[in-house]
PDB file of C-alpha atoms in Angstrom:
ATOM      1  CA  MET A   1       0.369   0.044  -0.090  1.00 76.00           C
ATOM      2  CA  GLU A   2       1.094   3.150  -1.085  1.00 82.00           C
ATOM      3  CA  ILE A   3      -0.008   7.293  -0.480  1.00 82.00           C
ATOM      4  CA  LEU A   4      -0.504   8.616  -2.750  1.00 88.00           C
ATOM      5  CA  SER A   5       2.691  11.341  -3.823  1.00 88.00           C
ATOM      6  CA  ILE A   6       0.732  15.052  -4.650  1.00 89.00           C
ATOM      7  CA  LYS A   7       0.550  15.462  -7.789  1.00 95.00           C
ATOM      8  CA  LYS A   8      -1.330  12.152  -8.034  1.00 93.00           C
ATOM      9  CA  THR A   9      -3.740  13.112  -4.877  1.00 93.00           C
ATOM     10  CA  GLN A  10      -3.548  15.880  -7.475  1.00 95.00           C
ATOM     11  CA  GLU A  11      -5.073  14.151  -9.904  1.00 95.00           C
ATOM     12  CA  ILE A  12      -7.452  11.627  -8.804  1.00 96.00           C
ATOM     13  CA  THR A  13      -9.074  14.817  -6.899  1.00 96.00           C
ATOM     14  CA  ARG A  14      -9.352  16.323 -10.553  1.00 97.00           C
ATOM     15  CA  ILE A  15     -10.712  13.438 -11.936  1.00 97.00           C
ATOM     16  CA  LEU A  16     -13.434  13.357  -9.059  1.00 98.00           C
ATOM     17  CA  LYS A  17     -14.603  17.007  -9.233  1.00 98.00           C
ATOM     18  CA  ASP A  18     -14.973  15.663 -13.125  1.00 97.00           C
ATOM     19  CA  ILE A  19     -16.645  12.601 -13.213  1.00 97.00           C
ATOM     20  CA  TYR A  20     -18.953  13.155  -9.981  1.00 98.00           C
ATOM     21  CA  GLY A  21     -18.789  17.222  -8.865  1.00 98.00           C
ATOM     22  CA  LEU A  22     -17.095  15.360  -5.546  1.00 97.00           C
ATOM     23  CA  GLU A  23     -14.399  17.413  -3.192  1.00 96.00           C
ATOM     24  CA  LEU A  24     -12.310  15.645  -1.335  1.00 95.00           C
ATOM     25  CA  GLY A  25      -9.687  16.203   1.353  1.00 89.00           C
ATOM     26  CA  GLY A  26      -8.686  12.993   2.673  1.00 89.00           C
ATOM     27  CA  ILE A  27      -5.684  11.160   2.235  1.00 89.00           C
ATOM     28  CA  PHE A  28      -5.314   9.146  -1.086  1.00 92.00           C
ATOM     29  CA  LEU A  29      -3.399   5.638  -1.132  1.00 89.00           C
ATOM     30  CA  LEU A  30      -2.809   3.523  -3.132  1.00 90.00           C
ATOM     31  CA  SER A  31      -3.270  -0.478  -3.838  1.00 84.00           C
ATOM     32  CA  GLY A  32      -2.310  -3.120  -5.575  1.00 82.00           C
ATOM     33  CA  SER A  33      -4.453  -3.710  -8.805  1.00 86.00           C
ATOM     34  CA  ASN A  34      -5.679   0.160  -8.923  1.00 92.00           C
ATOM     35  CA  LYS A  35      -6.816  -0.115  -6.011  1.00 94.00           C
ATOM     36  CA  ILE A  36      -8.362   3.154  -4.508  1.00 95.00           C
ATOM     37  CA  ARG A  37      -7.816   3.904  -0.291  1.00 91.00           C
ATOM     38  CA  TYR A  38      -8.821   7.223   1.133  1.00 93.00           C
ATOM     39  CA  PHE A  39      -8.632   8.019   4.485  1.00 89.00           C
ATOM     40  CA  GLU A  40      -9.812  11.863   6.302  1.00 88.00           C
ATOM     41  CA  GLY A  41      -8.768  12.022   9.964  1.00 81.00           C
ATOM     42  CA  ASP A  42      -6.921  13.692  12.479  1.00 80.00           C
ATOM     43  CA  ILE A  43      -3.568  11.466  11.751  1.00 78.00           C
ATOM     44  CA  ASP A  44      -1.227  13.238   8.769  1.00 77.00           C
ATOM     45  CA  ILE A  45       0.531  11.467   6.481  1.00 76.00           C
ATOM     46  CA  LYS A  46       4.345  11.719   8.607  1.00 81.00           C
ATOM     47  CA  SER A  47       1.933   9.212  10.929  1.00 80.00           C
ATOM     48  CA  ILE A  48       0.654   6.933   8.694  1.00 77.00           C
ATOM     49  CA  ASN A  49       4.058   6.422   6.996  1.00 73.00           C
ATOM     50  CA  ASN A  50       5.156   5.659  10.549  1.00 77.00           C
ATOM     51  CA  LEU A  51       2.558   3.131  11.002  1.00 72.00           C
ATOM     52  CA  PHE A  52       4.044   1.151   7.972  1.00 72.00           C
ATOM     53  CA  LYS A  53       7.482   1.438   8.815  1.00 73.00           C
ATOM     54  CA  ASN A  54       6.916  -0.210  12.657  1.00 74.00           C
ATOM     55  CA  ILE A  55       3.422  -1.689  12.248  1.00 70.00           C
ATOM     56  CA  ASN A  56       2.036  -4.573  10.320  1.00 66.00           C
ATOM     57  CA  VAL A  57      -0.681  -2.395   8.644  1.00 64.00           C
ATOM     58  CA  GLU A  58      -3.072  -4.174   6.102  1.00 65.00           C
ATOM     59  CA  SER A  59      -5.254  -1.694   5.078  1.00 71.00           C
ATOM     60  CA  VAL A  60      -5.862   2.027   6.172  1.00 77.00           C
ATOM     61  CA  GLY A  61      -9.289   4.279   6.069  1.00 84.00           C
ATOM     62  CA  ILE A  62     -12.457   3.001   3.548  1.00 90.00           C
ATOM     63  CA  TYR A  63     -11.785   0.531  -0.089  1.00 93.00           C
ATOM     64  CA  PHE A  64     -13.109   3.572  -1.718  1.00 96.00           C
ATOM     65  CA  GLY A  65     -12.971   2.575  -5.735  1.00 96.00           C
ATOM     66  CA  LYS A  66     -10.996   1.604  -8.834  1.00 96.00           C
ATOM     67  CA  LEU A  67      -8.706   3.712 -11.289  1.00 94.00           C
ATOM     68  CA  PHE A  68      -9.340   2.836 -15.180  1.00 91.00           C
ATOM     69  CA  ASN A  69      -7.138   4.819 -17.632  1.00 90.00           C
ATOM     70  CA  GLY A  70      -8.598   8.242 -15.943  1.00 92.00           C
ATOM     71  CA  GLU A  71     -11.586   7.006 -14.836  1.00 96.00           C
ATOM     72  CA  ILE A  72     -12.615   5.954 -10.949  1.00 97.00           C
ATOM     73  CA  ARG A  73     -15.146   3.558 -10.677  1.00 96.00           C
ATOM     74  CA  LEU A  74     -16.521   4.274  -7.779  1.00 96.00           C
ATOM     75  CA  SER A  75     -17.313   0.991  -4.427  1.00 94.00           C
ATOM     76  CA  PHE A  76     -20.282   0.312  -3.468  1.00 92.00           C
ATOM     77  CA  ASP A  77     -19.593   1.987  -0.171  1.00 93.00           C
ATOM     78  CA  SER A  78     -17.844   5.953  -1.315  1.00 96.00           C
ATOM     79  CA  ALA A  79     -20.790   5.957  -3.617  1.00 96.00           C
ATOM     80  CA  ASN A  80     -23.409   6.119  -0.100  1.00 95.00           C
ATOM     81  CA  LEU A  81     -20.360   8.172   2.167  1.00 96.00           C
ATOM     82  CA  PHE A  82     -20.593  11.082  -0.145  1.00 96.00           C
ATOM     83  CA  LYS A  83     -23.889  10.641  -2.187  1.00 96.00           C
ATOM     84  CA  ASP A  84     -24.828  13.545  -0.307  1.00 96.00           C
ATOM     85  CA  ARG A  85     -21.835  15.994  -2.111  1.00 96.00           C
ATOM     86  CA  ILE A  86     -21.713  13.875  -5.623  1.00 97.00           C
ATOM     87  CA  MET A  87     -23.609  16.757  -7.709  1.00 97.00           C
ATOM     88  CA  LYS A  88     -23.025  14.799 -11.772  1.00 97.00           C
ATOM     89  CA  ASN A  89     -23.314  11.822 -13.584  1.00 97.00           C
ATOM     90  CA  ILE A  90     -26.049  10.444 -11.705  1.00 97.00           C
ATOM     91  CA  ILE A  91     -28.483   7.935 -13.462  1.00 97.00           C
ATOM     92  CA  GLU A  92     -32.192   7.919 -11.769  1.00 97.00           C
ATOM     93  CA  ILE A  93     -33.608   4.335 -12.358  1.00 97.00           C
ATOM     94  CA  SER A  94     -36.678   2.638 -12.176  1.00 97.00           C
ATOM     95  CA  LYS A  95     -38.580   0.229  -9.793  1.00 96.00           C
ATOM     96  CA  GLU A  96     -38.570  -2.134 -12.628  1.00 96.00           C
ATOM     97  CA  GLU A  97     -35.040  -1.573 -13.361  1.00 96.00           C
ATOM     98  CA  MET A  98     -33.399  -1.724 -10.809  1.00 93.00           C
ATOM     99  CA  ASP A  99     -35.608  -5.348 -10.076  1.00 91.00           C
ATOM    100  CA  LEU A 100     -33.518  -6.244 -12.851  1.00 92.00           C
ATOM    101  CA  TRP A 101     -30.210  -4.804 -11.616  1.00 91.00           C
ATOM    102  CA  PHE A 102     -29.955  -6.143  -8.424  1.00 88.00           C
ATOM    103  CA  LYS A 103     -30.684 -10.105 -10.511  1.00 88.00           C
ATOM    104  CA  GLY A 104     -27.082  -8.494 -12.352  1.00 87.00           C
ATOM    105  CA  ASN A 105     -28.655  -7.630 -15.855  1.00 91.00           C
ATOM    106  CA  SER A 106     -27.279  -4.370 -17.004  1.00 93.00           C
ATOM    107  CA  LEU A 107     -29.466  -1.295 -18.197  1.00 96.00           C
ATOM    108  CA  HIS A 108     -30.214   0.328 -21.236  1.00 95.00           C
ATOM    109  CA  LYS A 109     -29.520   4.211 -21.571  1.00 95.00           C
ATOM    110  CA  ASP A 110     -28.186   7.155 -23.961  1.00 94.00           C
ATOM    111  CA  ALA A 111     -26.363   9.179 -21.910  1.00 94.00           C
ATOM    112  CA  LYS A 112     -22.054   9.999 -22.830  1.00 96.00           C
ATOM    113  CA  ASP A 113     -19.513   6.879 -22.214  1.00 97.00           C
ATOM    114  CA  GLY A 114     -18.445   6.524 -18.903  1.00 96.00           C
ATOM    115  CA  PHE A 115     -19.538   5.595 -14.987  1.00 97.00           C
ATOM    116  CA  TYR A 116     -21.982   6.816 -13.366  1.00 97.00           C
ATOM    117  CA  ILE A 117     -23.829   6.191  -9.863  1.00 97.00           C
ATOM    118  CA  ILE A 118     -26.938   4.840 -10.638  1.00 96.00           C
ATOM    119  CA  LYS A 119     -29.624   5.748  -7.872  1.00 96.00           C
ATOM    120  CA  HIS A 120     -33.590   4.850  -8.106  1.00 97.00           C
ATOM    121  CA  GLY A 121     -35.093   7.670  -5.119  1.00 95.00           C
ATOM    122  CA  LYS A 122     -33.062   8.123  -2.512  1.00 94.00           C
ATOM    123  CA  ASP A 123     -31.385   5.197  -2.612  1.00 94.00           C
ATOM    124  CA  ILE A 124     -27.690   5.082  -4.117  1.00 94.00           C
ATOM    125  CA  ILE A 125     -27.825   1.457  -5.664  1.00 92.00           C
ATOM    126  CA  GLY A 126     -24.619   1.569  -7.068  1.00 91.00           C
ATOM    127  CA  CYS A 127     -21.113   2.598  -9.304  1.00 94.00           C
ATOM    128  CA  ALA A 128     -21.477   1.984 -13.396  1.00 95.00           C
ATOM    129  CA  LYS A 129     -19.429   2.164 -16.233  1.00 96.00           C
ATOM    130  CA  LEU A 130     -22.082   2.489 -19.921  1.00 96.00           C
ATOM    131  CA  SER A 131     -20.798   2.658 -23.038  1.00 96.00           C
ATOM    132  CA  ASN A 132     -22.174   2.254 -26.206  1.00 96.00           C
ATOM    133  CA  SER A 133     -25.792   3.469 -23.897  1.00 96.00           C
ATOM    134  CA  THR A 134     -25.171   0.318 -22.121  1.00 96.00           C
ATOM    135  CA  ILE A 135     -24.815   0.217 -18.726  1.00 96.00           C
ATOM    136  CA  TYR A 136     -22.738  -2.262 -17.230  1.00 93.00           C
ATOM    137  CA  ASN A 137     -23.455  -4.299 -13.945  1.00 87.00           C
ATOM    138  CA  TYR A 138     -20.767  -4.730 -11.396  1.00 78.00           C
ATOM    139  CA  VAL A 139     -22.859  -6.162  -8.358  1.00 72.00           C
ATOM    140  CA  PRO A 140     -21.485  -8.942  -7.564  1.00 64.00           C
ATOM    141  CA  LYS A 141     -22.542 -12.026  -7.669  1.00 67.00           C
ATOM    142  CA  GLU A 142     -22.742 -13.026  -4.192  1.00 67.00           C
ATOM    143  CA  LYS A 143     -25.478  -9.277  -3.879  1.00 64.00           C
ATOM    144  CA  ARG A 144     -27.565  -9.831  -6.695  1.00 63.00           C
ATOM    145  CA  PHE A 145     -31.294 -11.721  -5.821  1.00 67.00           C
ATOM    146  CA  ARG A 146     -31.834 -14.783  -6.803  1.00 64.00           C
ATOM    147  CA  LYS A 147     -34.698 -16.260  -8.833  1.00 61.00           C
ATOM    148  CA  GLY A 148     -37.783 -16.106  -6.933  1.00 54.00           C
ATOM    149  CA  ILE A 149     -37.148 -13.744  -4.544  1.00 53.00           C
ATOM    150  CA  ILE A 150     -38.583 -10.683  -6.013  1.00 52.00           C
TER     151      ILE A 150
END
């Protein structure tokens, strides 16, 4: 796990503002395969580095999302944690579309390609990639509804 440099942090901050209208002031960390973690609290970067050097620390902060070619797909938890601060790239879906979504289906919407927060009413139900009018479902199989539940 590595604490991102000021330059990389500024890049992440810019991407979040461009895609989601989201402005954050905490510490970003990068773990394997472009997974981003986020920490906001009373401990500073120097103290976190000391922890890494002196203790076997597996993680700091929350799993925030994943970096893909200059874009960030927010995790379900991050999307919900910051839902009141996310201002852009939100797609509202119907109850019927939500039912399909939780069964693992992709959806179709006419919008610009990119990552979007998927929302039904006041509920954030995920973050997904829209490409060629298809919203690709990233809901893990273990979190999907099984047949007969709905």
